[in-house]
Amino acid sequence: MRKEKERCEAALRRALEGATVALVSSGDPGVYGMAGLAIELAAARGWDVAIEIVPGISAAQAAAARLGAPLALDYACISLSDLLVPWETIRARLAAVAAVDLVVALYNPRSMRRVAQLEEAVAIFRKHRPGSTPVGVATAVGTEDEHISLTDLEHVLEHDVNMRTVVLIGNSTSRHMGRWFVTPRGYGIEGGMK
Amino acid sequence: MRKEKERCEAALRRALEGATVALVSSGDPGVYGMAGLAIELAAARGWDVAIEIVPGISAAQAAAARLGAPLALDYACISLSDLLVPWETIRARLAAVAAVDLVVALYNPRSMRRVAQLEEAVAIFRKHRPGSTPVGVATAVGTEDEHISLTDLEHVLEHDVNMRTVVLIGNSTSRHMGRWFVTPRGYGIEGGMK
């Protein structure tokens, strides 16, 4: 965390000196990224720096594109990291989202020291959705370490998950469709898998 | 809707004939887009076509980048269109998300024939969040018709909203910060606006 602040501050200082500076985040700098930190720091320091934010592809979207179309309908992004948000708050969000049948993308599902959160999240979703609910596990999407698994709620905990993973849990309409994971938009396509 | 099916089907037929076809969606084809429809149609027709999905910048992200960093923490995307999803389901999702302090991006907030949904959505959020909660209203982002307004829950209904608009509602920590709308990640930046 300290490093993120320092990187932001260094970039802003260079910009104040007149340089054109790019501060690079992986994914979308506006989603669990550094865009807000840069704005906050500039405001807190009283630095009048012109800031432009360039959106990017967030991990959930990159994962979704590899998996099919899991996020085609209403969905939520929730980080399981309790470093900056109390676990009670995160748990309440998981329960609320699970109860109203939203697809969910779980960011930061597990770290070296933090392993119980994903288990608890899966248990919460199991109260509302069957074990056969499609789940995508996508790690380091777009890098040479990329690894994508298509599984379900019952088996997701058997898969390797780390801080570079995003876990996508389908809703009651989501389906495996061949090698794909799709949340149908309800167009009423006739016929089924042939 | 019929046109979307026809476009997908035409693209798939051309691909079946051996052509390399690009089916273009605005935003991210995986978020309220045509990626899932293409997969569904191919599966339903039994067409063995190699499909690759290229993710893009969804309206909420494009809007967020113009507004600051409203989506920096957990958020939900909810469409207010009741064409394919019953309004009761949408309303329950709005209430759940409002109660657990998620930032929300409302897609398809209003159409010619459908004006009450946004009013009801705002009323639901007003039960849980003060009128001063930051709200961004972003229309046709990235086009020559782009129009961005930064307002709040109390005044959002005074703004022009149509089917090309996305409405971003902050959570309890979201703040106006100069000309920006930021949901702070809790790094604990010292100092305030100077």
Short mmCIF file of C-alpha atoms in Angstrom, two decimals:
data_model
loop_
_atom_site.label_atom_id
_atom_site.label_comp_id
_atom_site.label_asym_id
_atom_site.label_seq_id
_atom_site.Cartn_x
_atom_site.Cartn_y
_atom_site.Cartn_z
CA MET A 1 0.00 0.00 0.00
CA ARG A 2 2.77 2.40 0.94
CA LYS A 3 4.33 1.79 -2.45
CA GLU A 4 1.12 2.77 -4.23
CA LYS A 5 1.00 6.07 -2.37
CA GLU A 6 4.65 6.72 -3.15
CA ARG A 7 4.21 5.95 -6.83
CA CYS A 8 1.23 8.30 -7.01
CA GLU A 9 3.02 11.04 -5.16
CA ALA A 10 6.14 10.72 -7.34
CA ALA A 11 4.01 10.91 -10.50
CA LEU A 12 2.15 13.98 -9.23
CA ARG A 13 5.40 15.72 -8.24
CA ARG A 14 6.84 15.16 -11.71
CA ALA A 15 3.63 16.52 -13.25
CA LEU A 16 3.80 19.59 -10.99
CA GLU A 17 7.30 20.21 -12.36
CA GLY A 18 5.79 20.35 -15.82
CA ALA A 19 6.30 16.80 -17.10
CA THR A 20 3.61 14.75 -18.80
CA VAL A 21 3.43 11.63 -16.66
CA ALA A 22 1.65 8.29 -17.16
CA LEU A 23 0.82 6.40 -13.98
CA VAL A 24 0.15 2.82 -15.05
CA SER A 25 -2.24 0.44 -13.28
CA SER A 26 -3.01 -3.08 -14.37
CA GLY A 27 -6.66 -3.59 -15.33
CA ASP A 28 -8.81 -0.47 -15.05
CA PRO A 29 -7.22 2.27 -12.90
CA GLY A 30 -10.77 3.21 -11.85
CA VAL A 31 -11.62 -0.26 -10.45
CA TYR A 32 -9.58 -1.17 -7.35
CA GLY A 33 -6.88 0.92 -9.02
CA MET A 34 -4.92 4.11 -8.47
CA ALA A 35 -7.09 6.73 -10.19
CA GLY A 36 -8.85 7.75 -6.99
CA LEU A 37 -5.63 7.78 -4.99
CA ALA A 38 -4.06 10.19 -7.48
CA ILE A 39 -7.05 12.54 -7.26
CA GLU A 40 -7.14 12.29 -3.46
CA LEU A 41 -3.44 12.99 -3.10
CA ALA A 42 -3.55 15.96 -5.46
CA ALA A 43 -6.54 17.37 -3.54
CA ALA A 44 -4.99 16.75 -0.11
CA ARG A 45 -1.70 18.37 -1.09
CA GLY A 46 -3.42 21.24 -2.87
CA TRP A 47 -1.58 20.41 -6.10
CA ASP A 48 -3.20 21.84 -9.20
CA VAL A 49 -2.37 19.10 -11.69
CA ALA A 50 -4.42 18.27 -14.81
CA ILE A 51 -5.41 14.62 -14.47
CA GLU A 52 -6.89 12.47 -17.22
CA ILE A 53 -8.06 8.95 -16.44
CA VAL A 54 -7.89 6.36 -19.22
CA PRO A 55 -10.15 3.39 -18.48
CA GLY A 56 -8.95 -0.15 -19.10
CA ILE A 57 -10.12 -3.75 -19.08
CA SER A 58 -10.65 -4.86 -15.51
CA ALA A 59 -9.80 -8.43 -14.44
CA ALA A 60 -13.46 -9.48 -14.29
CA GLN A 61 -14.03 -8.42 -17.90
CA ALA A 62 -10.85 -10.04 -19.17
CA ALA A 63 -11.84 -13.24 -17.37
CA ALA A 64 -15.41 -13.01 -18.67
CA ALA A 65 -14.21 -12.72 -22.26
CA ARG A 66 -12.17 -15.91 -21.89
CA LEU A 67 -15.02 -17.75 -20.18
CA GLY A 68 -17.89 -16.71 -22.46
CA ALA A 69 -20.41 -14.16 -21.25
CA PRO A 70 -20.92 -14.61 -17.51
CA LEU A 71 -21.37 -10.86 -16.89
CA ALA A 72 -24.00 -10.33 -19.59
CA LEU A 73 -26.61 -9.32 -17.03
CA ASP A 74 -26.58 -7.43 -13.72
CA TYR A 75 -23.49 -8.18 -11.65
CA ALA A 76 -21.43 -6.97 -8.72
CA CYS A 77 -17.69 -6.69 -8.14
CA ILE A 78 -16.66 -7.43 -4.56
CA SER A 79 -13.12 -7.60 -3.20
CA LEU A 80 -12.52 -10.20 -0.47
CA SER A 81 -9.51 -8.27 0.84
CA ASP A 82 -10.22 -7.03 4.36
CA LEU A 83 -7.15 -4.82 4.47
CA LEU A 84 -9.15 -1.61 3.86
CA VAL A 85 -12.75 -2.80 4.33
CA PRO A 86 -13.99 -4.68 7.45
CA TRP A 87 -14.83 -8.34 6.81
CA GLU A 88 -18.30 -7.79 8.31
CA THR A 89 -19.05 -5.27 5.56
CA ILE A 90 -17.77 -7.61 2.87
CA ARG A 91 -19.79 -10.51 4.26
CA ALA A 92 -22.97 -8.43 4.32
CA ARG A 93 -22.38 -7.45 0.69
CA LEU A 94 -21.86 -11.08 -0.34
CA ALA A 95 -25.06 -12.13 1.42
CA ALA A 96 -27.09 -9.31 -0.15
CA VAL A 97 -25.79 -9.97 -3.65
CA ALA A 98 -26.24 -13.75 -3.32
CA ALA A 99 -29.85 -13.30 -2.20
CA VAL A 100 -30.94 -11.20 -5.19
CA ASP A 101 -29.40 -13.46 -7.82
CA LEU A 102 -26.68 -11.11 -9.03
CA VAL A 103 -23.70 -12.59 -10.83
CA VAL A 104 -20.59 -11.72 -8.83
CA ALA A 105 -16.93 -11.17 -9.61
CA LEU A 106 -14.74 -11.76 -6.55
CA TYR A 107 -11.49 -9.80 -6.60
CA ASN A 108 -8.54 -10.64 -4.32
CA PRO A 109 -10.18 -13.93 -3.34
CA ARG A 110 -7.23 -15.29 -1.40
CA SER A 111 -3.75 -14.33 -0.25
CA MET A 112 -0.95 -16.15 1.57
CA ARG A 113 -2.23 -15.16 5.00
CA ARG A 114 -5.92 -14.97 4.12
CA VAL A 115 -7.61 -18.20 3.05
CA ALA A 116 -10.92 -18.41 4.94
CA GLN A 117 -12.73 -15.59 3.10
CA LEU A 118 -13.26 -17.47 -0.16
CA GLU A 119 -14.55 -20.50 1.72
CA GLU A 120 -17.02 -18.30 3.56
CA ALA A 121 -18.05 -16.52 0.36
CA VAL A 122 -18.73 -19.84 -1.37
CA ALA A 123 -20.75 -21.03 1.65
CA ILE A 124 -22.87 -17.87 1.47
CA PHE A 125 -23.61 -18.41 -2.21
CA ARG A 126 -24.36 -22.11 -1.63
CA LYS A 127 -27.25 -21.02 0.63
CA HIS A 128 -28.91 -19.39 -2.37
CA ARG A 129 -27.60 -21.24 -5.44
CA PRO A 130 -27.17 -24.91 -6.36
CA GLY A 131 -23.75 -26.59 -6.42
CA SER A 132 -24.07 -26.85 -10.20
CA THR A 133 -23.98 -23.03 -10.58
CA PRO A 134 -21.20 -22.22 -13.09
CA VAL A 135 -18.06 -20.66 -11.63
CA GLY A 136 -15.06 -19.36 -13.52
CA VAL A 137 -11.62 -19.20 -11.92
CA ALA A 138 -9.27 -16.97 -13.90
CA THR A 139 -5.72 -16.21 -12.84
CA ALA A 140 -3.31 -13.67 -14.33
CA VAL A 141 -5.48 -13.17 -17.41
CA GLY A 142 -3.57 -11.73 -20.35
CA THR A 143 -0.14 -12.66 -18.97
CA GLU A 144 2.02 -15.69 -19.75
CA ASP A 145 0.88 -17.16 -16.42
CA GLU A 146 -2.76 -17.08 -17.48
CA HIS A 147 -4.82 -19.97 -16.21
CA ILE A 148 -8.58 -20.33 -16.73
CA SER A 149 -10.82 -23.00 -15.20
CA LEU A 150 -14.53 -23.44 -15.68
CA THR A 151 -16.04 -25.24 -12.69
CA ASP A 152 -19.06 -24.88 -10.41
CA LEU A 153 -19.92 -23.77 -6.87
CA GLU A 154 -19.53 -27.30 -5.51
CA HIS A 155 -15.98 -27.71 -6.84
CA VAL A 156 -14.53 -24.21 -6.91
CA LEU A 157 -12.54 -24.65 -3.70
CA GLU A 158 -10.58 -27.49 -5.30
CA HIS A 159 -9.01 -25.00 -7.72
CA ASP A 160 -5.85 -22.95 -7.31
CA VAL A 161 -6.77 -19.42 -6.30
CA ASN A 162 -4.44 -16.55 -5.39
CA MET A 163 -4.32 -12.76 -5.33
CA ARG A 164 -4.01 -12.63 -9.13
CA THR A 165 -7.22 -14.64 -9.50
CA VAL A 166 -10.73 -13.39 -10.10
CA VAL A 167 -13.61 -15.77 -9.35
CA LEU A 168 -16.87 -15.32 -11.29
CA ILE A 169 -19.99 -16.92 -9.79
CA GLY A 170 -23.06 -17.26 -12.01
CA ASN A 171 -26.68 -16.60 -11.10
CA SER A 172 -29.68 -18.92 -11.31
CA THR A 173 -29.88 -18.58 -15.10
CA SER A 174 -26.16 -18.99 -15.85
CA ARG A 175 -25.26 -22.15 -17.75
CA HIS A 176 -22.38 -24.15 -19.05
CA MET A 177 -22.77 -24.13 -22.82
CA GLY A 178 -20.16 -26.37 -24.40
CA ARG A 179 -16.86 -24.92 -23.24
CA TRP A 180 -18.49 -21.60 -22.36
CA PHE A 181 -20.03 -20.00 -19.27
CA VAL A 182 -23.00 -17.83 -20.28
CA THR A 183 -25.58 -15.83 -18.37
CA PRO A 184 -28.34 -15.68 -21.00
CA ARG A 185 -30.04 -12.33 -21.49
CA GLY A 186 -33.41 -13.96 -22.04
CA TYR A 187 -33.78 -13.50 -25.77
CA GLY A 188 -35.53 -16.85 -25.83
CA ILE A 189 -33.24 -18.63 -28.25
CA GLU A 190 -35.08 -21.72 -29.48
CA GLY A 191 -33.49 -25.13 -29.41
CA GLY A 192 -30.84 -26.23 -26.97
CA MET A 193 -27.40 -27.73 -27.14
CA LYS A 194 -27.21 -29.98 -30.18
CA MET B 1 -34.03 -7.08 -30.07
CA ARG B 2 -34.92 -8.89 -33.27
CA LYS B 3 -32.21 -6.93 -35.00
CA GLU B 4 -29.59 -8.11 -32.48
CA LYS B 5 -30.51 -11.74 -33.12
CA GLU B 6 -30.43 -11.18 -36.85
CA ARG B 7 -27.03 -9.49 -36.72
CA CYS B 8 -25.62 -12.33 -34.62
CA GLU B 9 -27.11 -14.96 -36.87
CA ALA B 10 -25.81 -13.25 -40.02
CA ALA B 11 -22.31 -13.02 -38.52
CA LEU B 12 -22.36 -16.68 -37.50
CA ARG B 13 -23.56 -17.78 -40.95
CA ARG B 14 -20.75 -15.89 -42.61
CA ALA B 15 -18.26 -17.49 -40.21
CA LEU B 16 -19.70 -20.93 -40.98
CA GLU B 17 -19.01 -20.23 -44.66
CA GLY B 18 -15.37 -19.72 -43.75
CA ALA B 19 -15.17 -15.95 -43.34
CA THR B 20 -13.45 -14.22 -40.45
CA VAL B 21 -16.19 -12.01 -39.04
CA ALA B 22 -16.15 -9.23 -36.44
CA LEU B 23 -19.43 -8.62 -34.65
CA VAL B 24 -19.15 -5.17 -33.12
CA SER B 25 -20.89 -4.07 -29.89
CA SER B 26 -20.56 -0.68 -28.28
CA GLY B 27 -18.99 -0.84 -24.82
CA ASP B 28 -18.02 -4.32 -23.69
CA PRO B 29 -19.73 -7.11 -25.70
CA GLY B 30 -19.71 -9.14 -22.47
CA VAL B 31 -21.70 -6.58 -20.44
CA TYR B 32 -25.29 -6.15 -21.65
CA GLY B 33 -23.79 -6.91 -25.07
CA MET B 34 -23.96 -9.55 -27.79
CA ALA B 35 -21.22 -11.99 -26.76
CA GLY B 36 -23.61 -14.31 -24.95
CA LEU B 37 -26.19 -14.15 -27.71
CA ALA B 38 -23.59 -15.24 -30.27
CA ILE B 39 -22.57 -18.20 -28.10
CA GLU B 40 -26.20 -19.13 -27.41
CA LEU B 41 -27.18 -18.96 -31.05
CA ALA B 42 -24.19 -21.04 -32.17
CA ALA B 43 -25.01 -23.65 -29.51
CA ALA B 44 -28.74 -23.70 -30.29
CA ARG B 45 -28.14 -24.10 -34.04
CA GLY B 46 -25.37 -26.65 -33.50
CA TRP B 47 -22.93 -24.46 -35.45
CA ASP B 48 -19.30 -25.27 -34.77
CA VAL B 49 -17.79 -21.80 -35.09
CA ALA B 50 -14.61 -20.61 -33.34
CA ILE B 51 -15.60 -17.58 -31.28
CA GLU B 52 -13.22 -15.15 -29.63
CA ILE B 53 -14.55 -12.42 -27.37
CA VAL B 54 -12.60 -9.18 -27.15
CA PRO B 55 -13.55 -7.21 -24.04
CA GLY B 56 -14.08 -3.47 -24.20
CA ILE B 57 -14.73 -0.43 -22.04
CA SER B 58 -18.27 -0.60 -20.69
CA ALA B 59 -20.33 2.59 -20.29
CA ALA B 60 -19.92 2.61 -16.50
CA GLN B 61 -16.14 2.58 -16.79
CA ALA B 62 -16.03 5.22 -19.50
CA ALA B 63 -18.31 7.39 -17.36
CA ALA B 64 -16.25 6.70 -14.23
CA ALA B 65 -13.05 7.79 -15.96
CA ARG B 66 -14.63 11.13 -16.89
CA LEU B 67 -16.08 11.63 -13.41
CA GLY B 68 -13.03 10.62 -11.33
CA ALA B 69 -13.00 7.29 -9.53
CA PRO B 70 -16.53 6.48 -8.38
CA LEU B 71 -16.09 2.72 -8.98
CA ALA B 72 -12.82 2.39 -7.04
CA LEU B 73 -14.43 0.05 -4.50
CA ASP B 74 -17.10 -2.66 -4.64
CA TYR B 75 -19.91 -1.83 -7.02
CA ALA B 76 -22.83 -3.31 -8.93
CA CYS B 77 -24.11 -2.81 -12.46
CA ILE B 78 -27.90 -2.93 -12.71
CA SER B 79 -30.01 -2.32 -15.80
CA LEU B 80 -33.35 -0.59 -15.22
CA SER B 81 -34.76 -2.03 -18.45
CA ASP B 82 -37.63 -4.39 -17.63
CA LEU B 83 -37.86 -5.71 -21.18
CA LEU B 84 -36.06 -8.97 -20.32
CA VAL B 85 -36.00 -8.91 -16.51
CA PRO B 86 -39.14 -8.38 -14.35
CA TRP B 87 -39.25 -5.03 -12.54
CA GLU B 88 -39.78 -6.84 -9.22
CA THR B 89 -36.41 -8.53 -9.66
CA ILE B 90 -34.73 -5.27 -10.57
CA ARG B 91 -36.30 -3.48 -7.59
CA ALA B 92 -35.14 -6.20 -5.19
CA ARG B 93 -31.61 -5.88 -6.56
CA LEU B 94 -31.65 -2.11 -6.13
CA ALA B 95 -32.86 -2.44 -2.54
CA ALA B 96 -30.24 -5.08 -1.68
CA VAL B 97 -27.39 -3.11 -3.20
CA ALA B 98 -28.54 0.15 -1.60
CA ALA B 99 -28.69 -1.47 1.84
CA VAL B 100 -25.11 -2.78 1.81
CA ASP B 101 -23.52 0.46 0.65
CA LEU B 102 -22.40 -0.67 -2.79
CA VAL B 103 -21.71 1.95 -5.41
CA VAL B 104 -24.07 1.32 -8.33
CA ALA B 105 -24.00 1.93 -12.06
CA LEU B 106 -27.50 2.11 -13.50
CA TYR B 107 -27.69 1.12 -17.18
CA ASN B 108 -30.70 1.93 -19.40
CA PRO B 109 -32.06 4.28 -16.73
CA ARG B 110 -34.89 5.70 -18.83
CA SER B 111 -36.48 5.33 -22.26
CA MET B 112 -39.26 7.14 -24.08
CA ARG B 113 -41.97 4.87 -22.71
CA ARG B 114 -40.28 4.06 -19.39
CA VAL B 115 -39.73 6.95 -17.01
CA ALA B 116 -40.82 5.76 -13.54
CA GLN B 117 -37.99 3.28 -12.92
CA LEU B 118 -35.26 5.85 -12.33
CA GLU B 119 -37.51 7.77 -9.92
CA GLU B 120 -38.16 4.57 -7.99
CA ALA B 121 -34.48 3.64 -8.00
CA VAL B 122 -33.52 7.04 -6.62
CA ALA B 123 -36.22 6.75 -3.93
CA ILE B 124 -34.81 3.36 -2.89
CA PHE B 125 -31.30 4.78 -2.56
CA ARG B 126 -32.60 7.82 -0.67
CA LYS B 127 -33.83 5.46 2.07
CA HIS B 128 -30.23 4.43 2.72
CA ARG B 129 -28.07 7.37 1.61
CA PRO B 130 -28.22 11.12 2.15
CA GLY B 131 -29.31 13.53 -0.59
CA SER B 132 -25.75 14.81 -0.74
CA THR B 133 -24.46 11.43 -2.03
CA PRO B 134 -22.51 12.10 -5.24
CA VAL B 135 -24.18 11.00 -8.46
CA GLY B 136 -22.72 11.11 -11.96
CA VAL B 137 -24.94 11.33 -15.02
CA ALA B 138 -23.05 10.44 -18.18
CA THR B 139 -24.63 10.30 -21.62
CA ALA B 140 -23.12 8.96 -24.86
CA VAL B 141 -19.62 8.93 -23.39
CA GLY B 142 -16.90 8.92 -26.03
CA THR B 143 -19.18 10.21 -28.79
CA GLU B 144 -19.67 13.77 -30.04
CA ASP B 145 -22.94 13.87 -28.07
CA GLU B 146 -21.11 13.20 -24.79
CA HIS B 147 -22.59 14.99 -21.82
CA ILE B 148 -21.35 14.55 -18.24
CA SER B 149 -22.95 16.01 -15.11
CA LEU B 150 -21.81 15.65 -11.53
CA THR B 151 -24.74 16.04 -9.17
CA ASP B 152 -26.17 14.30 -6.10
CA LEU B 153 -29.03 12.00 -5.11
CA GLU B 154 -31.25 14.96 -4.23
CA HIS B 155 -30.88 16.61 -7.64
CA VAL B 156 -30.27 13.76 -10.06
CA LEU B 157 -33.86 13.70 -11.36
CA GLU B 158 -33.47 17.29 -12.60
CA HIS B 159 -30.91 16.10 -15.16
CA ASP B 160 -31.49 14.84 -18.69
CA VAL B 161 -31.37 11.06 -18.75
CA ASN B 162 -32.05 8.73 -21.66
CA MET B 163 -31.19 5.23 -22.90
CA ARG B 164 -27.63 6.31 -23.74
CA THR B 165 -27.08 7.50 -20.17
CA VAL B 166 -25.43 5.65 -17.32
CA VAL B 167 -26.09 6.92 -13.79
CA LEU B 168 -23.44 6.27 -11.12
CA ILE B 169 -24.56 6.54 -7.48
CA GLY B 170 -21.88 6.76 -4.81
CA ASN B 171 -21.79 4.97 -1.46
CA SER B 172 -21.51 6.45 2.03
CA THR B 173 -17.81 7.23 1.59
CA SER B 174 -18.01 8.73 -1.90
CA ARG B 175 -17.21 12.42 -2.09
CA HIS B 176 -17.10 15.39 -4.39
CA MET B 177 -13.45 16.37 -4.58
CA GLY B 178 -13.07 19.56 -6.58
CA ARG B 179 -14.53 18.71 -9.98
CA TRP B 180 -14.20 14.98 -9.28
CA PHE B 181 -16.39 12.19 -7.86
CA VAL B 182 -14.25 9.77 -5.85
CA THR B 183 -14.99 6.71 -3.74
CA PRO B 184 -11.86 6.67 -1.56
CA ARG B 185 -10.20 3.30 -1.02
CA GLY B 186 -9.36 4.12 2.58
CA TYR B 187 -5.64 4.72 2.27
CA GLY B 188 -6.04 7.41 4.90
CA ILE B 189 -4.70 10.36 2.96
CA GLU B 190 -3.94 13.12 5.44
CA GLY B 191 -5.19 16.62 4.93
CA GLY B 192 -8.35 17.57 3.09
CA MET B 193 -9.28 19.90 0.31
CA LYS B 194 -6.98 22.89 0.41
#
